[in-house]
Short mmCIF file of C-alpha atoms and ligand atoms in Angstrom, two decimals:
data_model
loop_
_atom_site.label_atom_id
_atom_site.label_comp_id
_atom_site.label_asym_id
_atom_site.label_seq_id
_atom_site.Cartn_x
_atom_site.Cartn_y
_atom_site.Cartn_z
CA MET M 1 21.48 28.60 13.31
CA SER M 2 18.75 26.10 12.30
CA ALA M 3 18.07 23.92 8.99
CA GLN M 4 14.99 26.12 8.83
CA GLU M 5 16.80 29.72 8.75
CA VAL M 6 17.96 28.34 5.09
CA ASP M 7 13.83 27.35 4.38
CA GLU M 8 12.93 31.04 5.24
CA LEU M 9 15.89 32.78 3.07
CA ILE M 10 15.16 31.19 0.14
CA ALA M 11 11.61 31.68 0.67
CA GLN M 12 12.92 35.08 0.65
CA ALA M 13 14.67 35.22 -1.74
CA ALA M 14 11.64 34.33 -3.91
CA ILE M 15 9.57 37.02 -2.95
CA LYS M 16 12.46 39.58 -4.19
CA ALA M 17 12.51 37.83 -7.16
CA LYS M 18 8.96 37.81 -7.64
CA GLN M 19 8.81 41.27 -6.97
CA GLU M 20 11.36 41.86 -9.86
CA THR M 21 10.23 39.88 -12.90
CA ASP M 22 6.85 39.28 -14.00
CA ASP M 23 4.68 35.86 -14.28
CA GLU M 24 4.63 36.18 -18.05
CA PRO M 25 7.02 34.04 -19.90
CA GLU M 26 9.55 35.58 -22.26
CA PRO M 27 7.92 35.20 -25.62
CA GLY M 28 9.77 32.31 -27.73
CA LEU M 29 11.85 29.28 -26.99
CA THR M 30 8.80 27.68 -25.33
CA GLU M 31 6.21 26.64 -28.27
CA GLU M 32 6.21 23.55 -30.22
CA VAL M 33 8.46 23.42 -33.03
CA GLU M 34 8.43 22.55 -36.63
CA TRP M 35 11.86 21.55 -37.94
CA PRO M 36 13.52 23.04 -39.52
CA VAL M 37 13.88 26.00 -37.39
CA LYS M 38 15.05 29.36 -38.50
CA ALA M 39 17.39 31.02 -36.03
CA SER M 40 20.01 33.75 -35.50
CA LEU M 41 23.33 32.25 -34.78
CA GLY M 42 26.07 33.08 -33.17
CA ARG M 43 29.63 31.86 -32.70
CA GLY M 44 29.54 28.96 -30.04
CA LEU M 45 26.25 27.88 -30.95
CA GLU M 46 24.77 31.19 -29.83
CA GLY M 47 21.56 31.33 -30.33
CA ALA M 48 20.93 27.51 -31.73
CA ILE M 49 18.25 25.53 -31.01
CA SER M 50 19.34 21.55 -31.04
CA ASN M 51 16.16 19.54 -29.93
CA THR M 52 12.83 20.78 -27.75
CA THR M 53 12.32 19.49 -24.23
CA LYS M 54 10.21 19.00 -21.05
CA ILE M 55 13.13 18.99 -18.60
CA GLY M 56 13.71 22.28 -18.02
CA TYR M 57 14.05 26.00 -18.85
CA VAL M 58 15.55 28.71 -18.41
CA ASN M 59 14.18 32.21 -18.94
CA GLY M 60 17.54 34.45 -19.47
CA ALA M 61 15.60 37.69 -19.28
CA LYS M 62 13.65 37.13 -16.00
CA GLY M 63 15.69 35.11 -13.99
CA TRP M 64 13.65 32.57 -13.85
CA LEU M 65 14.54 28.65 -13.83
CA ILE M 66 12.24 25.67 -13.97
CA TYR M 67 12.21 21.77 -14.05
CA ARG M 68 9.33 20.23 -15.16
CA GLY M 69 7.20 23.80 -14.83
CA TYR M 70 8.01 23.85 -11.09
CA ASN M 71 10.19 26.73 -10.15
CA CYS M 72 13.88 26.38 -8.13
CA PHE M 73 12.55 28.41 -5.38
CA ASP M 74 9.90 26.20 -4.77
CA LEU M 75 11.78 22.99 -4.90
CA ALA M 76 15.18 24.50 -3.23
CA GLU M 77 12.50 25.28 -0.45
CA LYS M 78 10.41 22.24 -0.60
CA SER M 79 11.81 19.72 -2.66
CA SER M 80 14.81 17.52 -1.56
CA PHE M 81 17.70 15.75 -4.25
CA GLU M 82 16.35 12.88 -4.43
CA GLU M 83 12.65 14.30 -5.56
CA THR M 84 14.60 16.72 -7.35
CA ALA M 85 16.53 13.76 -9.45
CA TYR M 86 13.56 12.10 -9.83
CA LEU M 87 11.58 14.92 -11.14
CA LEU M 88 14.13 15.39 -13.84
CA LEU M 89 13.97 12.08 -14.54
CA PHE M 90 10.51 10.86 -15.09
CA GLY M 91 8.59 14.02 -15.25
CA LYS M 92 6.29 14.41 -12.50
CA LEU M 93 7.19 14.87 -8.54
CA PRO M 94 6.88 10.80 -6.66
CA THR M 95 4.31 9.70 -4.51
CA GLN M 96 5.56 8.71 -1.19
CA SER M 97 6.03 5.30 -2.38
CA GLU M 98 7.71 6.17 -5.58
CA LEU M 99 10.27 8.40 -3.47
CA SER M 100 10.95 5.22 -1.08
CA GLY M 101 11.57 3.12 -4.09
CA PHE M 102 13.54 5.59 -6.06
CA ASN M 103 15.89 5.96 -2.69
CA ASP M 104 16.25 2.78 -2.17
CA LYS M 105 17.67 1.57 -5.25
CA LEU M 106 19.73 5.58 -4.70
CA ILE M 107 20.99 3.62 -1.08
CA ALA M 108 21.70 0.53 -3.21
CA TYR M 109 23.77 1.59 -5.56
CA ARG M 110 25.84 3.45 -3.72
CA ASN M 111 28.82 1.02 -3.30
CA ILE M 112 31.15 0.97 -5.60
CA PRO M 113 33.56 -2.10 -6.76
CA ASP M 114 36.69 -1.98 -4.58
CA GLU M 115 39.12 -2.25 -7.77
CA VAL M 116 37.74 2.02 -8.39
CA TYR M 117 38.65 3.14 -4.69
CA GLN M 118 42.26 1.08 -5.51
CA LEU M 119 42.30 2.78 -8.17
CA LEU M 120 41.69 6.11 -7.06
CA ASN M 121 44.91 5.21 -5.09
CA THR M 122 47.06 4.81 -7.95
CA LEU M 123 46.20 8.08 -9.17
CA PRO M 124 48.85 11.21 -8.51
CA THR M 125 45.36 13.00 -6.99
CA ASP M 126 47.37 15.00 -4.49
CA LYS M 127 48.44 17.01 -7.71
CA SER M 128 46.07 16.32 -10.59
CA HIS M 129 43.11 17.85 -10.16
CA PRO M 130 40.02 16.05 -8.76
CA MET M 131 37.77 16.54 -11.87
CA SER M 132 40.33 14.75 -13.91
CA ALA M 133 40.32 11.99 -11.39
CA LEU M 134 36.05 11.55 -10.85
CA ALA M 135 36.55 11.02 -15.51
CA THR M 136 38.74 7.99 -14.92
CA ALA M 137 36.41 7.11 -11.92
CA VAL M 138 33.35 7.12 -13.93
CA SER M 139 35.29 5.75 -17.04
CA ALA M 140 36.68 2.90 -14.74
CA LEU M 141 32.68 2.28 -13.28
CA GLY M 142 31.71 1.68 -17.07
CA ASN M 143 33.95 -1.08 -17.11
CA PHE M 144 32.27 -2.79 -13.91
CA ASP M 145 29.01 -2.46 -15.54
CA ASP M 146 28.23 -5.60 -17.30
CA ASN M 147 25.36 -4.05 -19.05
CA ALA M 148 27.22 -0.36 -20.36
CA ASP M 149 26.44 -0.93 -23.39
CA GLU M 150 22.87 -1.29 -24.18
CA ALA M 151 21.80 1.78 -25.78
CA THR M 152 18.13 2.09 -24.65
CA VAL M 153 16.20 3.98 -22.41
CA GLU M 154 15.39 1.61 -20.10
CA ASN M 155 18.68 -0.05 -19.63
CA GLU M 156 20.00 3.77 -19.23
CA THR M 157 17.50 4.64 -17.39
CA GLU M 158 18.97 2.60 -15.02
CA ILE M 159 22.96 3.82 -15.18
CA ALA M 160 21.67 6.90 -15.01
CA ILE M 161 20.26 5.77 -11.29
CA LYS M 162 23.53 4.06 -10.58
CA LEU M 163 25.63 7.55 -11.63
CA ILE M 164 23.33 9.67 -9.59
CA ALA M 165 24.18 7.62 -7.08
CA GLN M 166 27.60 6.52 -7.09
CA MET M 167 28.93 10.32 -8.46
CA ALA M 168 28.75 11.62 -4.55
CA THR M 169 30.35 8.26 -3.53
CA LEU M 170 33.46 8.54 -6.29
CA ALA M 171 33.36 12.76 -5.32
CA GLY M 172 33.58 11.88 -1.72
CA ALA M 173 36.23 9.43 -1.77
CA ILE M 174 38.43 11.35 -4.28
CA ALA M 175 38.39 14.29 -1.55
CA ARG M 176 39.44 11.64 0.97
CA VAL M 177 41.97 10.36 -1.04
CA ARG M 178 44.04 13.48 -2.09
CA ASN M 179 44.07 14.67 1.10
CA GLY M 180 45.89 11.24 2.43
CA GLU M 181 42.93 9.61 4.05
CA LYS M 182 41.07 6.03 3.59
CA PRO M 183 37.85 6.94 2.04
CA VAL M 184 34.53 6.54 4.11
CA ARG M 185 32.14 3.95 2.48
CA PRO M 186 28.63 4.90 1.97
CA ASN M 187 26.17 5.30 5.14
CA PRO M 188 22.43 3.79 3.90
CA ALA M 189 21.27 5.93 6.66
CA LEU M 190 21.86 9.24 5.82
CA SER M 191 20.02 11.14 3.04
CA HIS M 192 21.76 11.60 -0.66
CA ALA M 193 23.55 15.34 0.74
CA GLY M 194 24.24 14.16 3.96
CA ASN M 195 26.00 10.77 2.37
CA PHE M 196 27.61 13.05 0.98
CA LEU M 197 29.25 15.22 2.99
CA TYR M 198 29.87 12.25 5.13
CA MET M 199 32.02 10.58 2.92
CA MET M 200 33.79 13.63 2.05
CA THR M 201 34.51 14.37 6.10
CA GLY M 202 33.87 11.34 7.54
CA LYS M 203 31.50 12.58 9.70
CA THR M 204 28.04 12.98 9.96
CA PRO M 205 27.01 16.28 9.15
CA ASP M 206 24.58 18.10 11.34
CA ALA M 207 21.09 19.27 10.13
CA LEU M 208 22.35 22.84 8.97
CA SER M 209 25.08 21.62 7.02
CA GLU M 210 22.98 18.76 5.12
CA ARG M 211 20.03 21.02 4.17
CA ILE M 212 22.15 23.42 2.68
CA MET M 213 24.23 20.49 0.59
CA ASP M 214 20.70 19.89 -0.51
CA ALA M 215 19.62 22.89 -1.45
CA ALA M 216 22.71 23.49 -3.53
CA LEU M 217 22.75 19.95 -5.13
CA ILE M 218 18.89 21.21 -5.96
CA LEU M 219 19.61 24.41 -7.16
CA HIS M 220 22.40 22.95 -9.49
CA ALA M 221 21.06 19.65 -10.90
CA ASP M 222 19.84 20.92 -14.18
CA HIS M 223 20.30 23.90 -16.10
CA GLY M 224 19.41 24.09 -19.62
CA MET M 225 21.34 23.57 -22.82
CA ASN M 226 24.57 24.49 -21.41
CA ALA M 227 28.38 23.07 -22.46
CA SER M 228 28.57 20.39 -20.36
CA THR M 229 24.85 19.15 -20.96
CA PHE M 230 24.88 19.48 -24.38
CA THR M 231 28.72 17.22 -24.31
CA THR M 232 26.98 14.53 -22.52
CA MET M 233 24.11 14.57 -25.26
CA VAL M 234 26.31 14.93 -27.88
CA VAL M 235 28.38 11.96 -27.14
CA ASN M 236 25.61 10.11 -26.00
CA SER M 237 23.51 10.86 -29.43
CA SER M 238 26.14 8.43 -31.25
CA LEU M 239 24.62 5.66 -29.01
CA SER M 240 28.12 4.94 -27.19
CA ASP M 241 27.58 4.24 -23.36
CA MET M 242 25.81 6.56 -20.22
CA TYR M 243 29.32 6.52 -18.77
CA SER M 244 31.36 8.07 -21.96
CA SER M 245 28.89 10.51 -22.41
CA VAL M 246 29.06 11.41 -18.33
CA VAL M 247 33.14 11.24 -18.14
CA ALA M 248 32.81 13.87 -21.12
CA GLY M 249 30.46 16.05 -19.48
CA ILE M 250 32.67 15.84 -16.39
CA GLY M 251 35.34 17.59 -18.39
CA SER M 252 33.31 20.16 -20.48
CA LEU M 253 31.90 21.18 -16.71
CA LYS M 254 35.83 21.31 -15.11
CA GLY M 255 36.78 24.24 -17.45
CA SER M 256 36.73 27.63 -15.82
CA LEU M 257 34.46 29.48 -17.78
CA HIS M 258 31.54 27.00 -16.92
CA GLY M 259 31.34 25.01 -13.29
CA GLY M 260 35.37 25.30 -12.81
CA ALA M 261 34.77 28.95 -11.96
CA ASN M 262 33.12 28.20 -8.78
CA GLU M 263 36.69 27.58 -7.70
CA ALA M 264 38.58 30.43 -9.68
CA VAL M 265 35.94 32.66 -7.82
CA LEU M 266 37.84 31.63 -4.37
CA TYR M 267 40.98 32.36 -5.82
CA ASP M 268 40.24 35.49 -6.67
CA LEU M 269 38.38 36.29 -3.66
CA GLU M 270 41.58 35.37 -1.64
CA GLU M 271 44.21 36.85 -4.07
CA ILE M 272 41.87 40.17 -3.63
CA GLY M 273 42.27 39.94 0.58
CA SER M 274 39.58 42.52 1.42
CA PRO M 275 36.61 44.84 0.56
CA GLU M 276 39.18 47.82 -0.06
CA ASN M 277 41.26 46.23 -2.81
CA VAL M 278 38.10 45.42 -4.75
CA LYS M 279 38.26 49.33 -6.56
CA SER M 280 41.88 48.63 -7.75
CA TRP M 281 41.77 44.75 -8.71
CA PHE M 282 38.90 45.16 -10.35
CA ALA M 283 40.20 48.18 -12.86
CA GLU M 284 43.10 45.65 -13.04
CA ALA M 285 41.32 42.68 -14.60
CA ARG M 286 39.39 45.54 -16.76
CA ALA M 287 42.90 46.79 -18.08
CA GLN M 288 44.08 43.05 -18.59
CA LYS M 289 40.59 42.13 -20.51
CA ARG M 290 40.45 39.32 -17.63
CA LYS M 291 36.74 38.23 -17.08
CA VAL M 292 35.53 38.16 -13.73
CA MET M 293 35.01 34.55 -12.53
CA GLY M 294 31.41 33.89 -10.94
CA PHE M 295 29.84 37.11 -13.35
CA GLY M 296 28.44 36.88 -17.05
CA HIS M 297 26.01 34.38 -18.44
CA ARG M 298 25.32 33.58 -22.16
CA VAL M 299 21.59 33.10 -21.03
CA TYR M 300 20.92 34.98 -17.88
CA LYS M 301 20.90 38.67 -18.99
CA ALA M 302 19.20 39.26 -15.54
CA TYR M 303 20.14 37.97 -11.77
CA ASP M 304 20.95 34.40 -11.63
CA PRO M 305 17.74 33.04 -9.87
CA ARG M 306 20.23 30.39 -8.20
CA ALA M 307 22.85 33.29 -7.00
CA ARG M 308 19.91 35.22 -5.39
CA ILE M 309 19.67 32.13 -2.96
CA LEU M 310 23.05 31.44 -2.86
CA GLY M 311 23.80 34.60 -1.69
CA PRO M 312 21.74 35.09 1.19
CA ILE M 313 23.23 31.52 2.44
CA ALA M 314 26.49 32.66 2.15
CA GLU M 315 25.76 35.39 4.19
CA LEU M 316 23.99 33.49 6.78
CA VAL M 317 27.40 30.91 6.52
CA ALA M 318 29.78 33.27 6.92
CA SER M 319 28.13 34.95 9.16
CA LYS M 320 29.34 32.62 12.03
CA ASP M 321 32.53 31.40 10.50
CA PRO M 322 35.41 33.95 10.97
CA GLU M 323 37.65 32.71 8.04
CA THR M 324 34.43 33.26 5.56
CA LYS M 325 33.46 36.17 6.78
CA ASN M 326 35.49 38.72 5.42
CA LEU M 327 35.45 36.33 2.04
CA TYR M 328 31.68 37.10 1.72
CA ALA M 329 32.36 40.83 2.31
CA THR M 330 34.62 40.99 -0.24
CA ALA M 331 32.27 39.21 -2.41
CA VAL M 332 29.50 41.61 -1.61
CA ALA M 333 32.06 44.49 -2.36
CA LEU M 334 32.85 43.21 -5.64
CA GLU M 335 29.20 42.14 -6.40
CA GLU M 336 28.91 45.95 -6.27
CA GLN M 337 31.93 47.50 -8.01
CA VAL M 338 31.48 44.89 -11.03
CA CYS M 339 27.31 45.51 -11.38
CA SER M 340 28.09 49.48 -11.12
CA VAL M 341 29.86 48.79 -14.33
CA LEU M 342 29.12 46.13 -16.03
CA GLY M 343 25.52 45.76 -14.93
CA ALA M 344 23.41 48.06 -16.79
CA GLU M 345 25.15 48.51 -19.88
CA LYS M 346 26.52 44.36 -19.87
CA LYS M 347 23.43 42.93 -18.55
CA ILE M 348 26.29 41.21 -16.44
CA PHE M 349 25.04 40.07 -12.89
CA PRO M 350 26.73 37.13 -10.33
CA ASN M 351 26.18 33.95 -11.72
CA VAL M 352 25.48 30.20 -9.58
CA ASP M 353 29.60 30.16 -9.63
CA PHE M 354 30.21 33.84 -7.67
CA TYR M 355 28.40 32.98 -3.62
CA SER M 356 28.77 28.64 -4.46
CA GLY M 357 31.75 28.49 -3.05
CA ILE M 358 31.94 30.79 0.23
CA VAL M 359 28.84 28.60 1.12
CA TYR M 360 31.25 25.25 0.63
CA LYS M 361 34.50 26.76 2.19
CA ALA M 362 32.56 27.71 5.19
CA MET M 363 31.43 24.15 5.46
CA GLY M 364 34.88 23.15 5.79
CA ILE M 365 35.80 22.41 1.56
CA GLU M 366 38.69 22.56 0.18
CA PRO M 367 38.13 24.78 -3.37
CA ALA M 368 38.93 22.25 -5.83
CA MET M 369 36.31 20.05 -4.64
CA PHE M 370 33.69 22.61 -5.39
CA THR M 371 33.24 21.58 -8.64
CA PRO M 372 32.97 18.09 -8.26
CA ILE M 373 29.78 18.94 -6.13
CA PHE M 374 28.80 20.31 -9.18
CA ALA M 375 28.82 17.47 -10.77
CA VAL M 376 27.74 15.62 -8.09
CA SER M 377 24.75 17.41 -8.74
CA ARG M 378 24.84 18.00 -12.77
CA ILE M 379 24.83 14.15 -13.11
CA SER M 380 20.98 14.21 -12.54
CA GLY M 381 20.73 16.94 -15.12
CA TRP M 382 22.79 15.71 -17.85
CA THR M 383 21.70 11.85 -17.82
CA ALA M 384 17.74 13.05 -17.76
CA ARG M 385 18.57 15.00 -20.78
CA ALA M 386 20.47 12.37 -22.63
CA LEU M 387 17.81 10.18 -21.70
CA GLU M 388 15.31 11.74 -23.27
CA TYR M 389 17.40 12.75 -26.34
CA LEU M 390 17.98 9.00 -26.68
CA ALA M 391 13.98 8.19 -26.70
CA ASP M 392 13.78 10.02 -30.16
CA ASN M 393 17.75 10.33 -30.86
CA ARG M 394 19.28 11.85 -33.86
CA LEU M 395 23.20 12.42 -34.38
CA PHE M 396 24.26 15.57 -33.61
CA ARG M 397 26.36 16.75 -36.04
CA PRO M 398 26.60 20.86 -37.02
CA ARG M 399 29.23 22.64 -39.75
CA ALA M 400 31.73 24.64 -39.79
CA ILE M 401 32.27 27.34 -41.93
CA TYR M 402 35.44 26.45 -43.65
CA VAL M 403 37.62 29.90 -44.34
CA GLY M 404 40.66 28.26 -45.04
CA PRO M 405 41.88 27.48 -48.83
CA VAL M 406 40.30 25.39 -51.21
CA LYS M 407 42.77 24.74 -53.62
CA GLN M 408 46.14 24.37 -52.64
CA ASP M 409 49.09 23.06 -55.14
CA TYR M 410 50.66 20.00 -53.23
CA GLU M 411 54.22 20.25 -52.85
CA SER M 412 56.83 17.58 -51.97
CA ILE M 413 58.92 18.18 -48.80
CA GLU M 414 61.90 19.32 -50.51
CA GLU M 415 60.49 22.06 -52.32
CA ARG M 416 58.81 23.59 -49.21
N1 ACO Q 501 33.89 39.67 -16.96
C1 ACO Q 501 33.88 40.95 -17.31
N2 ACO Q 501 33.14 40.93 -18.40
C2 ACO Q 501 32.37 40.16 -18.91
C3 ACO Q 501 31.98 38.31 -17.97
C4 ACO Q 501 32.37 38.60 -16.92
N3 ACO Q 501 32.52 37.27 -15.89
N4 ACO Q 501 31.17 37.89 -18.91
C5 ACO Q 501 30.81 38.49 -19.81
N5 ACO Q 501 31.91 39.74 -20.26
C6 ACO Q 501 31.65 40.73 -21.16
C7 ACO Q 501 32.60 40.28 -22.40
O1 ACO Q 501 34.44 40.70 -22.20
C8 ACO Q 501 32.18 40.89 -23.99
O2 ACO Q 501 32.56 41.93 -23.53
P1 ACO Q 501 32.33 42.43 -24.97
O3 ACO Q 501 31.31 42.78 -25.89
O4 ACO Q 501 32.78 44.42 -24.69
O5 ACO Q 501 33.66 42.14 -26.01
C9 ACO Q 501 30.81 40.69 -23.11
O6 ACO Q 501 30.32 40.63 -21.60
C10 ACO Q 501 30.33 39.13 -23.77
O7 ACO Q 501 31.07 38.44 -23.59
P2 ACO Q 501 30.90 36.91 -23.92
O8 ACO Q 501 32.50 36.41 -23.35
O9 ACO Q 501 30.81 37.22 -25.37
O10 ACO Q 501 29.79 36.20 -23.45
P3 ACO Q 501 29.28 34.23 -23.66
O11 ACO Q 501 28.10 34.36 -23.60
O12 ACO Q 501 30.28 33.75 -24.81
O13 ACO Q 501 30.10 34.30 -21.94
C11 ACO Q 501 30.48 33.11 -20.01
C12 ACO Q 501 29.52 33.88 -20.90
C13 ACO Q 501 31.36 32.47 -20.72
C14 ACO Q 501 29.85 32.61 -18.73
C15 ACO Q 501 31.51 34.69 -19.26
O14 ACO Q 501 29.94 35.58 -18.85
C16 ACO Q 501 32.18 34.31 -18.93
O15 ACO Q 501 33.49 34.38 -19.20
N6 ACO Q 501 31.97 34.76 -17.12
C17 ACO Q 501 33.03 34.74 -16.11
C18 ACO Q 501 33.49 32.90 -16.08
C19 ACO Q 501 32.36 32.07 -14.96
O16 ACO Q 501 31.74 32.79 -14.26
N7 ACO Q 501 31.42 31.40 -15.75
C20 ACO Q 501 30.48 30.79 -15.34
C21 ACO Q 501 29.13 30.29 -16.18
S1 ACO Q 501 27.65 30.11 -15.39
C22 ACO Q 501 27.86 28.21 -15.53
O17 ACO Q 501 28.19 27.79 -16.17
C23 ACO Q 501 27.99 27.59 -14.03
#
C-alpha cells in the first residue's frame, strides 16, 4: 500500500460523485441576501439563516462540499491540511512563500506550556472522555495567553493559528496520558498530520498513515453551520475570547448526534459482530426507534462526499488489517441494509462519521480518540467562521416561543 493509492482512490471517488450529480448549484443559499430574510423554520433552527459566508458551502441535494470555491475531492487529493487551513482562514490558496510562513508559525505554535501538560496529568483521563480533557486543556491555554481577551480580528486570527497548531498537541498528549504514557513533544520536522500521529503514538508514522490522516483532516475541516461551528460562533459573537468559544465548540462536537457519532459507530459495529447479524440488529434498532449512528444528516439528502472518500480508504486499510477486515465487512452490510430501507424513503445515507472510525481503528487509534481527531481538524473551520463573523459582528440572539402559562397567581409555599 502506498500514499499514491490514496490519491487514486480519492480521484475515483470524485469521478463517481461527478457521474451521479450535475455541476449546477442547487437554487437558493448561494445568492447575496437582503436582511431580514424570510425563511421557513423547523425545530432545531432547521431552515434558519444566520449569516452570509464565503468560507464554505454544502449542497445537500447534490452531495457537494466546497471550501472557498474548491471542492473537497480536489482538496483531499491535492492539498494538505496546512494549505486547507490557510485557505479557510485567509480566503485563498497560499503561494509557496505564504505557505512556508504559515507552516513556520504552526510549527512554532505547536509547543504548549508545561503547566498544561501537568494539568492533563491531574485529570482522571483514564476514566473521563478525551473530549472533556480537550475542553479543559483549551480553556487552560486561554489562561496562559496574555492576549486572549482582545476581541479584534487581527488578534483572534493569531489565536486561531495557535489553536490550529495546539489542538493537535493537546489531543496527542491526551491520547498518551490516558494510557499512562508520557506525552511526546512536537517534532518540528514533521507535517501537521505526521506530527499529530507521532504525538499520539510516539512513533514517526509511515507515509501512508500520514497521507490518510492528512486527507481525513482536510475532509473534516469545515462543514457549514453545523452544531459545533454555530456554537463557537455564538459564543464568539458576545465578544468573549477565542479560547472560550472553542471550548464551547468542543462541547458541542462531543455529542453522539454530531462528532461523537464516529466513536459510537465503532461500538455499534463491534456489537453487531459480523455481516450476518446486520439484518436482525437493524430490525431491533428500528423496533426500538433507535438512530443508526453514522447515518443521516440535517443537510445531506444525497451521499455525503466525505463518506464517498473515506469508504474506499477504509476498504484499503481494512484489507491489510485482519482485525478491521470484519468491521469493514459489517459496515458495508449495514450500509446496504440501512440504505435499502431508509435510503429512498427518508434519504438516509452514510455520513462522514460512518467510515472514519474504521480508518482510524486500522491505524491503531483507540475509539475514544476519534472525536478529538475531528476537533484537531474542525478547529480550522470553527475559527475561520468565527473570525469572518467577528469582522461584521452582531450578537446571536434568537427567541423561543413561550408556550407556558402567562398569568399565574403566586402561592405561598405553605399553600402549595
Ligand atoms: N437512523 C435511523 N433513522 C434516522 C437516522 C438514523 N441515523 N437519522 C434520521 N433518521 C430518521 C428519523 O428517525 C426521522 O424519522 P421520522 O421522520 O419517521 O421521525 C427522520 O429520519 C428525520 O430525522 P431527524 O432526527 O429529525 O433529522 P435531523 O435533521 O434532526 O438529524 C442527525 C440529523 C442528528 C444527524 C440524525 O440523522 C442522526 O441522529 N444521525 C445519527 C447520528 C449521526 O450519525 N450523527 C453524525 C452526523 S454528521 C456530523 O455531525 C459530523
